[in-house]
């Protein structure tokens, strides 16, 4: 079997090539830029492939996304149709996201930014917030990551809601489904976490109309994809006080351009797409196992639904 690997940084591509080669003895793993016989490629392992890279391989059996999202693959305007896309998921990823969501929800809940400002001003300023059970938090997206995040928040005692496309039942989480229940889900949500996949239906979902449906002073956390958020609408909502604080891990352009107002906004916390970056060695093992399973059986558990977009 021959595998072509592409990541935007060449040194990272070589690192993944070496690691996967070690995990797949007898296979041939090469960087996309070294492929001289495109017909021979069976699998492509990619993160943000360049337009047309994948279309070069006429005998491709599957595309492997180095990550849970497949939007970066579907973005390729020349993507060959009908090739299975396998996402990379696992307990390492869900655990990291669980930690990130708990950290930032608790930070907003306890108003840590205000508390830290008080310390900087040598101000003994006691902030007493409602107990978690009186704080309503909502998670948009109840898949691999969102369901675990919601369970974690419920476990911390928050009044927790979740929203997905289809109906769910998660212990301790009030679940809402579909566009028809979106308003009810948002109504009263004081801290909102986004864990949706980026699709035509969800692009721009975090806009002025969503912010207006949250209670005044709500906090938002975007750890899914940058284009879920309308940046200008968030800045306006922060300026008006409709939104009090935002934690953003993902952006329209990554790295976030140095002149972007989010970097210096006092009510915005920026993290560099690290909410849940899978440990590369664990990710490599998952990818190798998926490749072996797909080569053996023609499918594997982590094949995404490209039509649906996730
Ligand atoms: P899943 O595919 O497992 O789950 C997606 C969830 O979103 C499902 O519950 C789905 O509903 C719901 N959903 C999809 N479309 C809609 C819609 N139109 N309306 C309501 N709900 C919808 O995804 P994961 O949990 O694995 O990952 C989510 C996203 O997180 C990824 O796509 C990626 O963009 C991002 N991510 C970010 C990382 C980071 O470090 N910042 C790391 C990893 C992922 P249903 O269950 O009904 O289908
Ligand atoms: C992913 C990501 O999709 O890292 O896994 O964002």
mmCIF file of C-alpha atoms and ligand atoms in Angstrom:
data_model
loop_
_atom_site.group_PDB
_atom_site.id
_atom_site.type_symbol
_atom_site.label_atom_id
_atom_site.label_comp_id
_atom_site.label_asym_id
_atom_site.label_seq_id
_atom_site.Cartn_x
_atom_site.Cartn_y
_atom_site.Cartn_z
ATOM 1 C CA UNK A 1 0.000 0.000 0.000
ATOM 2 C CA UNK A 2 1.218 3.541 -0.733
ATOM 3 C CA UNK A 3 0.307 6.500 1.437
ATOM 4 C CA UNK A 4 0.875 10.174 0.565
ATOM 5 C CA UNK A 5 1.110 12.655 3.462
ATOM 6 C CA UNK A 6 0.517 16.406 3.379
ATOM 7 C CA UNK A 7 0.567 19.030 6.141
ATOM 8 C CA UNK A 8 1.081 22.742 5.466
ATOM 9 C CA UNK A 9 4.525 22.700 7.158
ATOM 10 C CA UNK A 10 7.097 20.597 5.316
ATOM 11 C CA UNK A 11 9.001 19.573 8.451
ATOM 12 C CA UNK A 12 5.740 18.359 10.013
ATOM 13 C CA UNK A 13 4.957 16.384 6.850
ATOM 14 C CA UNK A 14 8.305 14.594 7.110
ATOM 15 C CA UNK A 15 7.761 13.928 10.811
ATOM 16 C CA UNK A 16 4.385 12.280 10.071
ATOM 17 C CA UNK A 17 5.872 10.328 7.160
ATOM 18 C CA UNK A 18 8.584 8.886 9.413
ATOM 19 C CA UNK A 19 6.168 8.099 12.214
ATOM 20 C CA UNK A 20 3.563 6.411 9.994
ATOM 21 C CA UNK A 21 6.275 4.491 8.131
ATOM 22 C CA UNK A 22 7.418 3.087 11.485
ATOM 23 C CA UNK A 23 3.847 2.008 12.298
ATOM 24 C CA UNK A 24 3.124 0.504 8.872
ATOM 25 C CA UNK A 25 5.966 -1.903 8.050
ATOM 26 C CA UNK A 26 5.756 -3.143 4.464
ATOM 27 C CA UNK A 27 3.789 -0.041 3.372
ATOM 28 C CA UNK A 28 5.317 2.876 1.519
ATOM 29 C CA UNK A 29 4.678 6.269 3.139
ATOM 30 C CA UNK A 30 5.877 9.379 1.256
ATOM 31 C CA UNK A 31 5.321 13.141 1.294
ATOM 32 C CA UNK A 32 2.812 14.402 -1.310
ATOM 33 C CA UNK A 33 5.520 16.523 -2.944
ATOM 34 C CA UNK A 34 7.681 13.418 -3.611
ATOM 35 C CA UNK A 35 4.950 11.438 -5.406
ATOM 36 C CA UNK A 36 6.226 10.721 -8.925
ATOM 37 C CA UNK A 37 3.659 8.030 -9.758
ATOM 38 C CA UNK A 38 0.246 9.427 -8.694
ATOM 39 C CA UNK A 39 -1.556 6.263 -9.883
ATOM 40 C CA UNK A 40 0.189 4.242 -7.180
ATOM 41 C CA UNK A 41 -1.270 6.181 -4.217
ATOM 42 C CA UNK A 42 -3.930 4.261 -2.223
ATOM 43 C CA UNK A 43 -4.387 6.618 0.743
ATOM 44 C CA UNK A 44 -3.756 10.284 1.540
ATOM 45 C CA UNK A 45 -3.221 11.483 5.125
ATOM 46 C CA UNK A 46 -3.770 15.239 5.208
ATOM 47 C CA UNK A 47 -4.354 18.416 7.176
ATOM 48 C CA UNK A 48 -5.605 21.376 5.094
ATOM 49 C CA UNK A 49 -4.665 19.876 1.702
ATOM 50 C CA UNK A 50 -3.976 22.298 -1.140
ATOM 51 C CA UNK A 51 -6.610 22.579 -3.843
ATOM 52 C CA UNK A 52 -6.022 19.856 -6.422
ATOM 53 C CA UNK A 53 -3.512 17.767 -4.447
ATOM 54 C CA UNK A 54 -5.971 14.922 -3.879
ATOM 55 C CA UNK A 55 -7.405 15.050 -7.411
ATOM 56 C CA UNK A 56 -3.952 14.011 -8.675
ATOM 57 C CA UNK A 57 -4.428 10.499 -7.281
ATOM 58 C CA UNK A 58 -6.848 8.540 -9.530
ATOM 59 C CA UNK A 59 -6.774 5.343 -7.434
ATOM 60 C CA UNK A 60 -7.254 6.899 -4.012
ATOM 61 C CA UNK A 61 -9.203 4.542 -1.712
ATOM 62 C CA UNK A 62 -9.627 6.883 1.269
ATOM 63 C CA UNK A 63 -8.565 10.276 2.608
ATOM 64 C CA UNK A 64 -7.535 10.500 6.260
ATOM 65 C CA UNK A 65 -8.057 13.806 8.062
ATOM 66 C CA UNK A 66 -5.412 14.426 10.730
ATOM 67 C CA UNK A 67 -8.104 15.738 13.044
ATOM 68 C CA UNK A 68 -11.746 15.324 13.966
ATOM 69 C CA UNK A 69 -13.075 17.910 11.529
ATOM 70 C CA UNK A 70 -13.267 17.190 7.801
ATOM 71 C CA UNK A 71 -14.135 20.753 6.697
ATOM 72 C CA UNK A 72 -10.479 21.377 5.780
ATOM 73 C CA UNK A 73 -10.680 18.486 3.283
ATOM 74 C CA UNK A 74 -14.113 19.443 1.910
ATOM 75 C CA UNK A 75 -12.724 22.966 1.325
ATOM 76 C CA UNK A 76 -10.672 21.612 -1.603
ATOM 77 C CA UNK A 77 -12.669 22.821 -4.614
ATOM 78 C CA UNK A 78 -11.189 20.007 -6.736
ATOM 79 C CA UNK A 79 -11.826 17.244 -4.179
ATOM 80 C CA UNK A 80 -12.589 13.975 -6.021
ATOM 81 C CA UNK A 81 -16.169 12.882 -5.265
ATOM 82 C CA UNK A 82 -17.159 9.730 -3.444
ATOM 83 C CA UNK A 83 -13.850 8.931 -1.724
ATOM 84 C CA UNK A 84 -14.385 8.021 1.942
ATOM 85 C CA UNK A 85 -12.960 10.553 4.405
ATOM 86 C CA UNK A 86 -11.792 9.075 7.705
ATOM 87 C CA UNK A 87 -11.559 11.400 10.686
ATOM 88 C CA UNK A 88 -9.139 10.967 13.563
ATOM 89 C CA UNK A 89 -10.883 10.712 16.914
ATOM 90 C CA UNK A 90 -10.239 9.015 20.221
ATOM 91 C CA UNK A 91 -10.155 9.321 23.984
ATOM 92 C CA UNK A 92 -7.031 11.536 23.907
ATOM 93 C CA UNK A 93 -9.000 14.144 21.933
ATOM 94 C CA UNK A 94 -12.170 13.975 24.042
ATOM 95 C CA UNK A 95 -10.194 14.190 27.299
ATOM 96 C CA UNK A 96 -8.305 17.282 26.104
ATOM 97 C CA UNK A 97 -11.525 18.993 25.021
ATOM 98 C CA UNK A 98 -13.189 18.085 28.324
ATOM 99 C CA UNK A 99 -10.318 19.832 30.159
ATOM 100 C CA UNK A 100 -10.445 22.922 27.942
ATOM 101 C CA UNK A 101 -14.204 23.364 28.230
ATOM 102 C CA UNK A 102 -14.211 22.830 32.015
ATOM 103 C CA UNK A 103 -11.342 25.305 32.448
ATOM 104 C CA UNK A 104 -12.940 28.094 30.441
ATOM 105 C CA UNK A 105 -16.511 27.597 31.635
ATOM 106 C CA UNK A 106 -15.324 27.699 35.262
ATOM 107 C CA UNK A 107 -13.204 30.753 34.485
ATOM 108 C CA UNK A 108 -16.234 32.621 33.133
ATOM 109 C CA UNK A 109 -18.518 31.281 35.851
ATOM 110 C CA UNK A 110 -16.172 32.526 38.633
ATOM 111 C CA UNK A 111 -15.421 35.766 36.714
ATOM 112 C CA UNK A 112 -11.685 35.153 36.893
ATOM 113 C CA UNK A 113 -10.819 37.934 34.425
ATOM 114 C CA UNK A 114 -12.417 40.472 36.825
ATOM 115 C CA UNK A 115 -10.732 38.832 39.820
ATOM 116 C CA UNK A 116 -7.309 39.016 38.143
ATOM 117 C CA UNK A 117 -7.874 42.676 37.275
ATOM 118 C CA UNK A 118 -8.660 43.320 40.949
ATOM 119 C CA UNK A 119 -5.425 41.624 42.005
ATOM 120 C CA UNK A 120 -3.472 43.776 39.551
ATOM 121 C CA UNK A 121 -5.039 46.817 41.230
ATOM 122 C CA UNK A 122 -4.256 45.460 44.778
ATOM 123 C CA UNK A 123 -8.006 45.499 45.292
ATOM 124 C CA UNK A 124 -9.493 42.996 47.804
ATOM 125 C CA UNK A 125 -12.563 42.551 45.677
ATOM 126 C CA UNK A 126 -14.692 39.564 46.632
ATOM 127 C CA UNK A 127 -16.715 38.233 43.717
ATOM 128 C CA UNK A 128 -19.463 35.900 44.851
ATOM 129 C CA UNK A 129 -21.170 34.139 41.971
ATOM 130 C CA UNK A 130 -24.226 31.862 41.928
ATOM 131 C CA UNK A 131 -23.531 28.232 42.723
ATOM 132 C CA UNK A 132 -23.071 26.150 39.535
ATOM 133 C CA UNK A 133 -26.569 24.665 39.767
ATOM 134 C CA UNK A 134 -27.965 28.168 39.266
ATOM 135 C CA UNK A 135 -25.782 28.823 36.227
ATOM 136 C CA UNK A 136 -27.104 27.663 32.868
ATOM 137 C CA UNK A 137 -24.500 26.541 30.350
ATOM 138 C CA UNK A 138 -25.182 25.259 26.846
ATOM 139 C CA UNK A 139 -23.151 23.154 24.430
ATOM 140 C CA UNK A 140 -23.868 23.397 20.704
ATOM 141 C CA UNK A 141 -23.028 20.046 19.106
ATOM 142 C CA UNK A 142 -23.382 16.785 21.027
ATOM 143 C CA UNK A 143 -21.046 14.518 19.060
ATOM 144 C CA UNK A 144 -17.831 12.899 20.272
ATOM 145 C CA UNK A 145 -16.573 16.099 21.857
ATOM 146 C CA UNK A 146 -19.754 17.995 22.717
ATOM 147 C CA UNK A 147 -21.408 15.088 24.529
ATOM 148 C CA UNK A 148 -18.371 14.580 26.769
ATOM 149 C CA UNK A 149 -18.070 18.335 27.375
ATOM 150 C CA UNK A 150 -21.747 18.530 28.364
ATOM 151 C CA UNK A 151 -21.436 15.503 30.672
ATOM 152 C CA UNK A 152 -18.404 17.098 32.319
ATOM 153 C CA UNK A 153 -20.254 20.376 32.925
ATOM 154 C CA UNK A 154 -23.245 18.499 34.312
ATOM 155 C CA UNK A 155 -20.844 16.573 36.559
ATOM 156 C CA UNK A 156 -19.515 19.892 37.899
ATOM 157 C CA UNK A 157 -23.074 20.732 38.884
ATOM 158 C CA UNK A 158 -23.993 23.242 36.168
ATOM 159 C CA UNK A 159 -27.512 23.405 34.852
ATOM 160 C CA UNK A 160 -26.470 22.002 31.481
ATOM 161 C CA UNK A 161 -28.149 22.025 28.088
ATOM 162 C CA UNK A 162 -27.073 20.611 24.769
ATOM 163 C CA UNK A 163 -28.197 21.094 21.184
ATOM 164 C CA UNK A 164 -27.716 18.757 18.220
ATOM 165 C CA UNK A 165 -29.384 17.981 14.927
ATOM 166 C CA UNK A 166 -31.029 14.820 16.211
ATOM 167 C CA UNK A 167 -32.627 14.077 19.591
ATOM 168 C CA UNK A 168 -30.248 12.841 22.310
ATOM 169 C CA UNK A 169 -30.487 11.538 25.825
ATOM 170 C CA UNK A 170 -27.509 12.377 28.050
ATOM 171 C CA UNK A 171 -27.660 11.993 31.842
ATOM 172 C CA UNK A 172 -27.921 15.366 33.552
ATOM 173 C CA UNK A 173 -28.160 17.294 30.263
ATOM 174 C CA UNK A 174 -31.343 18.880 28.932
ATOM 175 C CA UNK A 175 -31.160 18.083 25.231
ATOM 176 C CA UNK A 176 -32.635 20.143 22.388
ATOM 177 C CA UNK A 177 -32.710 19.160 18.734
ATOM 178 C CA UNK A 178 -32.923 20.855 15.376
ATOM 179 C CA UNK A 179 -33.536 24.390 14.199
ATOM 180 C CA UNK A 180 -37.024 24.348 15.754
ATOM 181 C CA UNK A 181 -35.627 24.061 19.290
ATOM 182 C CA UNK A 182 -32.673 26.420 18.888
ATOM 183 C CA UNK A 183 -34.384 29.463 20.418
ATOM 184 C CA UNK A 184 -35.483 27.490 23.461
ATOM 185 C CA UNK A 185 -31.952 26.139 23.859
ATOM 186 C CA UNK A 186 -30.397 29.621 23.741
ATOM 187 C CA UNK A 187 -32.982 31.268 25.976
ATOM 188 C CA UNK A 188 -31.290 31.714 29.372
ATOM 189 C CA UNK A 189 -27.894 30.254 28.372
ATOM 190 C CA UNK A 190 -25.340 32.243 30.363
ATOM 191 C CA UNK A 191 -22.270 30.459 29.046
ATOM 192 C CA UNK A 192 -22.372 29.027 25.537
ATOM 193 C CA UNK A 193 -19.825 26.528 24.179
ATOM 194 C CA UNK A 194 -19.570 25.819 20.455
ATOM 195 C CA UNK A 195 -18.604 22.290 19.419
ATOM 196 C CA UNK A 196 -20.387 22.066 16.072
ATOM 197 C CA UNK A 197 -18.730 20.902 12.863
ATOM 198 C CA UNK A 198 -18.324 23.585 10.184
ATOM 199 C CA UNK A 199 -20.970 22.984 7.504
ATOM 200 C CA UNK A 200 -23.178 25.125 5.280
ATOM 201 C CA UNK A 201 -25.793 25.042 8.058
ATOM 202 C CA UNK A 202 -23.470 26.123 10.847
ATOM 203 C CA UNK A 203 -21.164 28.661 9.150
ATOM 204 C CA UNK A 204 -21.705 32.058 10.791
ATOM 205 C CA UNK A 205 -24.066 30.636 13.436
ATOM 206 C CA UNK A 206 -22.419 32.745 16.174
ATOM 207 C CA UNK A 207 -23.714 36.056 14.900
ATOM 208 C CA UNK A 208 -25.562 39.100 16.240
ATOM 209 C CA UNK A 209 -28.919 37.319 16.176
ATOM 210 C CA UNK A 210 -27.558 34.481 18.327
ATOM 211 C CA UNK A 211 -25.887 36.884 20.775
ATOM 212 C CA UNK A 212 -29.165 38.809 21.101
ATOM 213 C CA UNK A 213 -31.006 35.626 22.089
ATOM 214 C CA UNK A 214 -28.611 35.008 25.024
ATOM 215 C CA UNK A 215 -29.144 36.808 28.332
ATOM 216 C CA UNK A 216 -27.321 40.114 28.612
ATOM 217 C CA UNK A 217 -23.764 39.563 29.908
ATOM 218 C CA UNK A 218 -23.471 35.990 28.616
ATOM 219 C CA UNK A 219 -20.052 34.488 27.821
ATOM 220 C CA UNK A 220 -19.182 32.501 24.703
ATOM 221 C CA UNK A 221 -16.514 29.900 24.021
ATOM 222 C CA UNK A 222 -15.685 28.902 20.451
ATOM 223 C CA UNK A 223 -13.542 25.803 20.256
ATOM 224 C CA UNK A 224 -14.877 24.411 16.961
ATOM 225 C CA UNK A 225 -14.017 26.474 13.859
ATOM 226 C CA UNK A 226 -13.315 30.164 13.200
ATOM 227 C CA UNK A 227 -15.947 30.624 10.479
ATOM 228 C CA UNK A 228 -18.704 29.661 12.942
ATOM 229 C CA UNK A 229 -18.198 33.146 14.350
ATOM 230 C CA UNK A 230 -18.975 36.486 12.739
ATOM 231 C CA UNK A 231 -16.021 38.383 14.208
ATOM 232 C CA UNK A 232 -17.506 41.874 13.755
ATOM 233 C CA UNK A 233 -20.773 40.826 15.426
ATOM 234 C CA UNK A 234 -18.878 39.531 18.454
ATOM 235 C CA UNK A 235 -16.843 42.732 18.751
ATOM 236 C CA UNK A 236 -20.054 44.790 18.583
ATOM 237 C CA UNK A 237 -21.760 42.561 21.185
ATOM 238 C CA UNK A 238 -18.732 42.895 23.500
ATOM 239 C CA UNK A 239 -18.759 46.671 23.076
ATOM 240 C CA UNK A 240 -22.475 46.883 23.883
ATOM 241 C CA UNK A 241 -22.142 44.559 26.910
ATOM 242 C CA UNK A 242 -24.553 42.013 25.424
ATOM 243 C CA UNK A 243 -21.633 39.576 25.611
ATOM 244 C CA UNK A 244 -19.338 39.952 28.595
ATOM 245 C CA UNK A 245 -16.388 37.716 27.735
ATOM 246 C CA UNK A 246 -15.313 35.391 24.944
ATOM 247 C CA UNK A 247 -12.800 32.581 24.772
ATOM 248 C CA UNK A 248 -11.706 31.822 21.228
ATOM 249 C CA UNK A 249 -9.496 28.915 20.185
ATOM 250 C CA UNK A 250 -10.174 28.940 16.439
ATOM 251 C CA UNK A 251 -10.174 31.702 13.837
ATOM 252 C CA UNK A 252 -10.992 32.490 10.217
ATOM 253 C CA UNK A 253 -7.264 32.773 9.528
ATOM 254 C CA UNK A 254 -4.771 30.795 11.576
ATOM 255 C CA UNK A 255 -2.390 31.912 12.935
ATOM 256 C CA UNK A 256 -4.620 34.833 13.948
ATOM 257 C CA UNK A 257 -3.158 37.883 12.143
ATOM 258 C CA UNK A 258 -1.206 40.079 14.564
ATOM 259 C CA UNK A 259 -3.358 43.129 13.764
ATOM 260 C CA UNK A 260 -6.645 41.346 14.568
ATOM 261 C CA UNK A 261 -8.551 43.155 17.373
ATOM 262 C CA UNK A 262 -9.174 39.878 19.238
ATOM 263 C CA UNK A 263 -5.506 39.754 20.281
ATOM 264 C CA UNK A 264 -5.756 42.884 22.427
ATOM 265 C CA UNK A 265 -9.454 43.058 23.320
ATOM 266 C CA UNK A 266 -9.732 43.111 27.137
ATOM 267 C CA UNK A 267 -12.758 40.796 27.090
ATOM 268 C CA UNK A 268 -11.329 38.199 24.714
ATOM 269 C CA UNK A 269 -9.074 35.262 25.563
ATOM 270 C CA UNK A 270 -7.213 33.878 22.563
ATOM 271 C CA UNK A 271 -5.728 30.383 22.504
ATOM 272 C CA UNK A 272 -3.913 29.111 19.372
ATOM 273 C CA UNK A 273 -6.124 26.165 18.259
ATOM 274 C CA UNK A 274 -4.970 24.016 21.142
ATOM 275 C CA UNK A 275 -8.281 23.166 22.821
ATOM 276 C CA UNK A 276 -7.771 19.587 21.798
ATOM 277 C CA UNK A 277 -4.765 18.939 19.643
ATOM 278 C CA UNK A 278 -4.331 15.224 19.582
ATOM 279 C CA UNK A 279 -0.971 13.991 20.799
ATOM 280 C CA UNK A 280 0.775 13.287 17.468
ATOM 281 C CA UNK A 281 2.037 9.835 18.447
ATOM 282 C CA UNK A 282 -1.417 8.769 19.656
ATOM 283 C CA UNK A 283 -2.939 10.287 16.511
ATOM 284 C CA UNK A 284 -0.436 8.347 14.390
ATOM 285 C CA UNK A 285 -1.411 5.093 16.076
ATOM 286 C CA UNK A 286 -5.109 5.788 15.487
ATOM 287 C CA UNK A 287 -4.466 6.665 11.842
ATOM 288 C CA UNK A 288 -2.298 3.578 11.286
ATOM 289 C CA UNK A 289 -4.993 1.359 12.856
ATOM 290 C CA UNK A 290 -7.662 2.979 10.648
ATOM 291 C CA UNK A 291 -5.513 2.491 7.523
ATOM 292 C CA UNK A 292 -4.902 -1.163 8.326
ATOM 293 C CA UNK A 293 -8.607 -1.734 9.022
ATOM 294 C CA UNK A 294 -9.673 0.078 5.849
ATOM 295 C CA UNK A 295 -7.119 -1.818 3.717
ATOM 296 C CA UNK A 296 -8.409 -5.093 5.198
ATOM 297 C CA UNK A 297 -12.158 -4.540 5.140
ATOM 298 C CA UNK A 298 -12.833 -1.573 2.852
ATOM 299 C CA UNK A 299 -14.193 0.575 5.700
ATOM 300 C CA UNK A 300 -13.642 1.597 9.320
ATOM 301 C CA UNK A 301 -15.614 3.093 12.201
ATOM 302 C CA UNK A 302 -14.400 6.664 11.759
ATOM 303 C CA UNK A 303 -15.554 7.230 8.161
ATOM 304 C CA UNK A 304 -17.338 10.618 8.127
ATOM 305 C CA UNK A 305 -20.429 11.449 6.109
ATOM 306 C CA UNK A 306 -19.086 13.815 3.441
ATOM 307 C CA UNK A 307 -22.584 14.652 2.163
ATOM 308 C CA UNK A 308 -23.646 15.798 5.624
ATOM 309 C CA UNK A 309 -20.261 17.528 6.089
ATOM 310 C CA UNK A 310 -19.169 15.826 9.344
HETATM 311 P P1 LIG B 1 -19.131 15.090 15.693
HETATM 312 O O1 LIG B 1 -19.258 14.942 14.222
HETATM 313 O O2 LIG B 1 -18.876 13.879 16.511
HETATM 314 O O3 LIG B 1 -20.431 15.806 16.285
HETATM 315 C C1 LIG B 1 -21.012 16.910 15.694
HETATM 316 C C2 LIG B 1 -22.251 17.297 16.492
HETATM 317 O O4 LIG B 1 -22.796 18.506 15.939
HETATM 318 C C3 LIG B 1 -23.351 16.242 16.420
HETATM 319 O O5 LIG B 1 -23.973 16.133 17.671
HETATM 320 C C4 LIG B 1 -24.321 16.834 15.392
HETATM 321 O O6 LIG B 1 -25.677 16.453 15.568
HETATM 322 C C5 LIG B 1 -24.186 18.314 15.671
HETATM 323 N N1 LIG B 1 -24.606 19.102 14.496
HETATM 324 C C6 LIG B 1 -24.102 19.066 13.241
HETATM 325 N N2 LIG B 1 -24.764 19.931 12.446
HETATM 326 C C7 LIG B 1 -25.718 20.504 13.215
HETATM 327 C C8 LIG B 1 -26.738 21.453 12.974
HETATM 328 N N3 LIG B 1 -26.915 21.981 11.750
HETATM 329 N N4 LIG B 1 -27.545 21.782 13.985
HETATM 330 C C9 LIG B 1 -27.394 21.243 15.219
HETATM 331 N N5 LIG B 1 -26.429 20.339 15.521
HETATM 332 C C10 LIG B 1 -25.611 19.967 14.525
HETATM 333 O O7 LIG B 1 -17.967 16.169 15.929
HETATM 334 P P2 LIG B 1 -16.894 16.219 17.092
HETATM 335 O O8 LIG B 1 -17.616 16.339 18.392
HETATM 336 O O9 LIG B 1 -15.885 15.156 16.933
HETATM 337 O O10 LIG B 1 -16.160 17.598 16.727
HETATM 338 C C11 LIG B 1 -16.865 18.807 16.580
HETATM 339 C C12 LIG B 1 -15.959 19.852 15.946
HETATM 340 O O11 LIG B 1 -14.977 20.284 16.876
HETATM 341 C C13 LIG B 1 -15.118 19.363 14.768
HETATM 342 O O12 LIG B 1 -15.874 19.336 13.574
HETATM 343 C C14 LIG B 1 -14.011 20.388 14.710
HETATM 344 O O13 LIG B 1 -14.410 21.458 13.888
HETATM 345 C C15 LIG B 1 -13.900 20.869 16.146
HETATM 346 N N6 LIG B 1 -12.643 20.471 16.774
HETATM 347 C C16 LIG B 1 -11.854 21.450 17.329
HETATM 348 C C17 LIG B 1 -10.689 21.121 17.959
HETATM 349 C C18 LIG B 1 -9.860 22.166 18.608
HETATM 350 O O14 LIG B 1 -8.765 21.858 19.082
HETATM 351 N N7 LIG B 1 -10.309 23.402 18.690
HETATM 352 C C19 LIG B 1 -10.241 19.731 18.045
HETATM 353 C C20 LIG B 1 -11.142 18.796 17.461
HETATM 354 C C21 LIG B 1 -12.297 19.164 16.836
HETATM 355 P P3 LIG B 1 -26.153 14.925 15.384
HETATM 356 O O15 LIG B 1 -25.486 14.170 16.519
HETATM 357 O O16 LIG B 1 -27.596 14.994 15.520
HETATM 358 O O17 LIG B 1 -25.644 14.499 14.043
HETATM 359 C C1 LIG B 2 -9.578 18.799 14.641
HETATM 360 C C2 LIG B 2 -8.862 19.953 15.095
HETATM 361 O O1 LIG B 2 -10.472 18.907 13.809
HETATM 362 O O2 LIG B 2 -7.732 19.816 15.600
HETATM 363 O O3 LIG B 2 -9.255 17.702 15.141
HETATM 364 O O4 LIG B 2 -9.370 21.067 15.024
#
